[in-house]
Short mmCIF file of C-alpha atoms in Angstrom, two decimals:
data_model
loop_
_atom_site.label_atom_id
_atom_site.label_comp_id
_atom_site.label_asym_id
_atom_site.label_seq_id
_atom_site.Cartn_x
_atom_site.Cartn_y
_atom_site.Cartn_z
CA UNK A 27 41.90 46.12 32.13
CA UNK A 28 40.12 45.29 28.83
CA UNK A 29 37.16 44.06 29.04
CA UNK A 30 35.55 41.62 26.93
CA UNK A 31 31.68 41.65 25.11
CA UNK A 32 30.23 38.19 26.50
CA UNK A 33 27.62 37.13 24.20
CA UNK A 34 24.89 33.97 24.32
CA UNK A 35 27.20 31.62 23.30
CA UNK A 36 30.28 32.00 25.69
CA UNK A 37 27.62 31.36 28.23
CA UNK A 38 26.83 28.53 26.75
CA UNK A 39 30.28 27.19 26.20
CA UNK A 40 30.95 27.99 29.56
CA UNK A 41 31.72 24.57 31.63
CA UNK A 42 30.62 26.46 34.59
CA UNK A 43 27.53 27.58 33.65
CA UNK A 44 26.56 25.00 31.90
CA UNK A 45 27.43 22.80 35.33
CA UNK A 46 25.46 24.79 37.34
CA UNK A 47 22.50 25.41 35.38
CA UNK A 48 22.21 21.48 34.92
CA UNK A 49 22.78 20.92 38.54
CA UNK A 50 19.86 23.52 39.76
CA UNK A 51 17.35 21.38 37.58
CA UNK A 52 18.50 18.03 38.84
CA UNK A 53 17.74 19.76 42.13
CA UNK A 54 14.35 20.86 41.60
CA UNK A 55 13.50 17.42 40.33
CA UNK A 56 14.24 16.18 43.72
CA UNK A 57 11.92 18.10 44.89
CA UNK A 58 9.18 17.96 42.44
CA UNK A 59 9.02 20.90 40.65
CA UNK A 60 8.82 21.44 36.89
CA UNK A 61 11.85 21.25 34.36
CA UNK A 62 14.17 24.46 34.48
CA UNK A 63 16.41 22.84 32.21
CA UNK A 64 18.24 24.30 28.89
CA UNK A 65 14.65 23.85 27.42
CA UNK A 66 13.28 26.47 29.79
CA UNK A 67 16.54 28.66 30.17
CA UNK A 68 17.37 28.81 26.06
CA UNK A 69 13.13 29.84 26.07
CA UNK A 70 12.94 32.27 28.57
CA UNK A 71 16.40 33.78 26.76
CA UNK A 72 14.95 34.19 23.52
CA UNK A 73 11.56 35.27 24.27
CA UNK A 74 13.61 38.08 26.28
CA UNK A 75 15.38 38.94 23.67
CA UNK A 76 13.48 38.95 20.78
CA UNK A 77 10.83 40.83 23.07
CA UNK A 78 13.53 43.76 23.32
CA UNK A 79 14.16 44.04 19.95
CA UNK A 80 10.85 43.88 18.91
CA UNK A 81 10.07 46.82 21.44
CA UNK A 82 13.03 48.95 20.09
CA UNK A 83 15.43 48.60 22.39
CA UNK A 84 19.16 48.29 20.99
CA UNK A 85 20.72 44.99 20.17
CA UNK A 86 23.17 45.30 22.76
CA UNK A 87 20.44 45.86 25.42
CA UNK A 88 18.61 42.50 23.78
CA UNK A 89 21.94 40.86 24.43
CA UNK A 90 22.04 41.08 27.82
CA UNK A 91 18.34 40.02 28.68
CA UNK A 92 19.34 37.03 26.50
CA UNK A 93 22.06 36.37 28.77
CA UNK A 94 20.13 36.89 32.10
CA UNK A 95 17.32 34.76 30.72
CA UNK A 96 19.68 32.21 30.25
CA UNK A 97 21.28 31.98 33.68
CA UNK A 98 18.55 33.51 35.78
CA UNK A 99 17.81 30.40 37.85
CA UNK A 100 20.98 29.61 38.29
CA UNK A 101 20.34 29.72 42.24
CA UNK A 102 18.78 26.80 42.33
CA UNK A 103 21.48 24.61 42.40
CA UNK A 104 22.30 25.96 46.11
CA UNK A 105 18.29 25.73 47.25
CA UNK A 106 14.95 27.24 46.09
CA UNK A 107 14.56 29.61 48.55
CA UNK A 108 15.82 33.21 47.93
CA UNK A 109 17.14 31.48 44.36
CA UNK A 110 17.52 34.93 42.61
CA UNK A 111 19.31 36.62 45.01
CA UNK A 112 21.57 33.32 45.48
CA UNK A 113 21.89 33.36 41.45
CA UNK A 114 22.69 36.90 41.41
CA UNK A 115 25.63 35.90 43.16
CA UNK A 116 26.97 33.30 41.63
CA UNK A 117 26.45 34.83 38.10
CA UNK A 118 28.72 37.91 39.44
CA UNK A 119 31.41 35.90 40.22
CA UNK A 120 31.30 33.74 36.77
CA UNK A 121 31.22 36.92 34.62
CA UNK A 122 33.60 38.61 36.66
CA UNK A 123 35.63 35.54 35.44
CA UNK A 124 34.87 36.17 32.01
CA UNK A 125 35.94 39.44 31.71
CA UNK A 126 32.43 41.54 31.36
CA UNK A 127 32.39 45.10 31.83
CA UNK A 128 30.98 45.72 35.42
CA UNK A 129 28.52 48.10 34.39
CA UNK A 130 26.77 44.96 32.33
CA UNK A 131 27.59 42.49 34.85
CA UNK A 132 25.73 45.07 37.12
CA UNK A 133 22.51 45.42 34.75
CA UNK A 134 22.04 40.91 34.57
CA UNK A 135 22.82 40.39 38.11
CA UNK A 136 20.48 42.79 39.12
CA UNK A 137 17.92 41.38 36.50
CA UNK A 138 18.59 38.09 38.19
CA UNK A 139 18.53 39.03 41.42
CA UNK A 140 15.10 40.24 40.76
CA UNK A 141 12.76 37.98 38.39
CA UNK A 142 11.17 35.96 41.61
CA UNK A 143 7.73 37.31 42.30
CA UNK A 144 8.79 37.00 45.95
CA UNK A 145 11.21 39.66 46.78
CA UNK A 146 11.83 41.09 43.03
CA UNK A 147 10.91 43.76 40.50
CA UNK A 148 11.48 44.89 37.17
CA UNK A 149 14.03 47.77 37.52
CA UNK A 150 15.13 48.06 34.31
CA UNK A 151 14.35 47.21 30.82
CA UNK A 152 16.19 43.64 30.70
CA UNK A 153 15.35 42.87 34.19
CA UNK A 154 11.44 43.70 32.85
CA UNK A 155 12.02 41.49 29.60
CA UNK A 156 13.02 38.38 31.55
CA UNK A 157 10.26 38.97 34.52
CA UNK A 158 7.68 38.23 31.22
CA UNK A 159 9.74 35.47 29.31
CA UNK A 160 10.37 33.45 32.79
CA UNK A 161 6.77 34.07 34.06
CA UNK A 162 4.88 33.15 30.76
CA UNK A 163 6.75 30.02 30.03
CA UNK A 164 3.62 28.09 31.16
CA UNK A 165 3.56 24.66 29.18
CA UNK A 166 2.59 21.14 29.34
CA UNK A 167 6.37 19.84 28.57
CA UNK A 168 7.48 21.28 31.62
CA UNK A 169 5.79 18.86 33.92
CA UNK A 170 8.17 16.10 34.85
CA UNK A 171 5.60 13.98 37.03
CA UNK A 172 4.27 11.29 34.46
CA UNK A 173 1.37 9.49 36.66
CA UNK A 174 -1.27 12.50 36.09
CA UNK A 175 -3.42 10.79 39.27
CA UNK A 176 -0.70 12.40 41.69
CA UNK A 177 -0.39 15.70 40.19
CA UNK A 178 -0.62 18.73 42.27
CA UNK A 179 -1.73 21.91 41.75
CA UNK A 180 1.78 23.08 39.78
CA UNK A 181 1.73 19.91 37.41
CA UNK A 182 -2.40 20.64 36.49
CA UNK A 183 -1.82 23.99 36.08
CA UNK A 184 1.13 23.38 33.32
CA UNK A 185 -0.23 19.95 32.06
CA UNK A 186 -3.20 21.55 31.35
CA UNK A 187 -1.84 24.77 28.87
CA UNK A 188 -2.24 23.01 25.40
CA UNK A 189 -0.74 25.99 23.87
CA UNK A 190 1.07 29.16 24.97
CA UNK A 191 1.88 32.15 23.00
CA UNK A 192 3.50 35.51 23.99
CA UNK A 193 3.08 38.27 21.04
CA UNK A 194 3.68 41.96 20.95
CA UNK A 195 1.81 44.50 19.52
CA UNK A 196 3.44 48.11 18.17
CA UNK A 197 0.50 48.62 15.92
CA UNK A 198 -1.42 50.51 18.88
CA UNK A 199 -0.65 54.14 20.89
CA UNK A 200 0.34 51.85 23.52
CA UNK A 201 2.57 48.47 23.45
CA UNK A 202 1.08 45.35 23.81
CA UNK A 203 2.89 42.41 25.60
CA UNK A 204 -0.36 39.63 25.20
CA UNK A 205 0.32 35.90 26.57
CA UNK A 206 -2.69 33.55 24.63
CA UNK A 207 -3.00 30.42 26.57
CA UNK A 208 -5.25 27.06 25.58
CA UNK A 209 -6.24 25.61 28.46
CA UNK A 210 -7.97 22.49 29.46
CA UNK A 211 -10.27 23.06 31.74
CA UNK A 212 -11.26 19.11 32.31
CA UNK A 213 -7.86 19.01 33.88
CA UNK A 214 -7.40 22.29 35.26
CA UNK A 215 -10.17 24.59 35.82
CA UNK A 216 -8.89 28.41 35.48
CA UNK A 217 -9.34 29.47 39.33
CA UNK A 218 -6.84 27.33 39.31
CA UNK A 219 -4.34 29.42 37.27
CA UNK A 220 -5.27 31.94 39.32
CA UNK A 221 -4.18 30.55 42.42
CA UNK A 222 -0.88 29.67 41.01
CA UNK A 223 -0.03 32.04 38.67
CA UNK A 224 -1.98 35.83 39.71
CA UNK A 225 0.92 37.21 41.71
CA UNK A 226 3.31 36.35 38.45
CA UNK A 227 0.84 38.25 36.18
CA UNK A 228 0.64 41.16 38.18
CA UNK A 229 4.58 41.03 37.91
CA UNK A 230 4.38 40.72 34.46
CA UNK A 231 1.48 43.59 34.31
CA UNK A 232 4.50 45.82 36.09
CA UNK A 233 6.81 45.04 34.01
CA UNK A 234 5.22 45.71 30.97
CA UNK A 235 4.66 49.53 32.37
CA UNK A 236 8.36 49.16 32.86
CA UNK A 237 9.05 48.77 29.03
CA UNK A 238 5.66 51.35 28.08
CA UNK A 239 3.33 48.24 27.12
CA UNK A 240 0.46 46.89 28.48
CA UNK A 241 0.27 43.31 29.62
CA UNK A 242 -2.81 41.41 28.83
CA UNK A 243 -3.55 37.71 29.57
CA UNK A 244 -5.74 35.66 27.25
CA UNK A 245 -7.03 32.65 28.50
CA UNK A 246 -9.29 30.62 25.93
CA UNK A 247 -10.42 33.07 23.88
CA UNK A 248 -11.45 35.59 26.95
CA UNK A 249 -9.66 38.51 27.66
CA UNK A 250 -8.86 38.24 32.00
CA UNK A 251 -6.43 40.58 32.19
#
């Protein structure tokens, strides 16, 4: 069989992918929680990718953490629980369809199948890249609730983040993978973040050892982590 090299853009051009990836963000919307529409997939895909590249990773490798950050939450359009490992799945099956070599449709599944803080883990260098670019897409955009009097602890938390920046740093011995965040502290104070978001930064702290960088977290001006 030959096999074919899927890039961004067949993804993207994919009627079945781009079905499904629309459908799991109507679905979260039912329930409430932030956008994970193109706006957060196409982020979390480039972030990923440029975050390989920058790193020195080939472009090939960059590629396909481009293409898992794209797809990887997928899942959702079946439910919200155990959405990786559903996504996993379903992304198999599609690029399967689309003729990808199984040892890359092995490396994204398995990048998908682990970015949830839950039950995942970086286990590999894309898998690593997209743990960082999904967990530090923290923004006020993402918020979908307009009537900031009913807000809960998820829409403060993102509402608040006035800006968000993840840079790298090859200058030192040692990689740095730094996410800067402005936050408003009249709206959210940063316990807050905490509570939300401290299991995700330890994730992103382990991946970060995965790709030989250190993972810091600036919150206004202070170095927390």
């Amino acid at each position: 069989m030959e096999y074919k090299t899927i890039k961004l853009e067949d993804i993207q051009n994919n009627l079945e992918f781009q079905t499904y990836i629309k459908k799991s963000n109507e679905l979260l919307g039912v329930f409430g929680f932030t956008d994970h529409s193109a706006g957060h997939t196409g982020k979390v895909a480039h972030v990923a990718y440029e975050m390989l590249l920058q790193l020195g990773y080939s472009q090939r490798e960059a590629e396909l953490a481009q293409i898992a950050g794209f797809i990887h939450d997928i899942g959702n359009m079946v439910n919200r629980v155990d959405h990786a490992q559903t996504g996993a799945l379903i992304a198999f099956q599609l690029l399967s369809n689309m003729g990808m070599h199984p040892e890359e449709i092995a490396t994204v599944v398995s990048a998908v199948g682990n970015h949830d803080e839950k039950h995942g883990k970086a286990i590999g260098p894309i898998s690593a890249a997209l743990i960082i670019a999904d967990k530090t897409d923290v923004r006020r955009s993402r918020v979908r609730n307009k009537d900031i009097n009913t807000f809960d602890i998820h829409d403060r938390v993102n509402y608040a983040v006035e800006e968000a920046n993840l840079k790298i740093d090859t200058r030192k011995k040692k990689n740095i993978v730094r996410l800067i965040l402005k936050i408003d502290k009249k709206i959210c104070p940063v316990m807050d973040y905490f509570e939300i978001f401290l299991e995700r930064m330890i994730l992103c702290k382990n991946a970060a050892e995965f790709l030989n960088a250190e993972f810091q977290l600036n919150i206004n001006d202070a170095k927390i982590l």
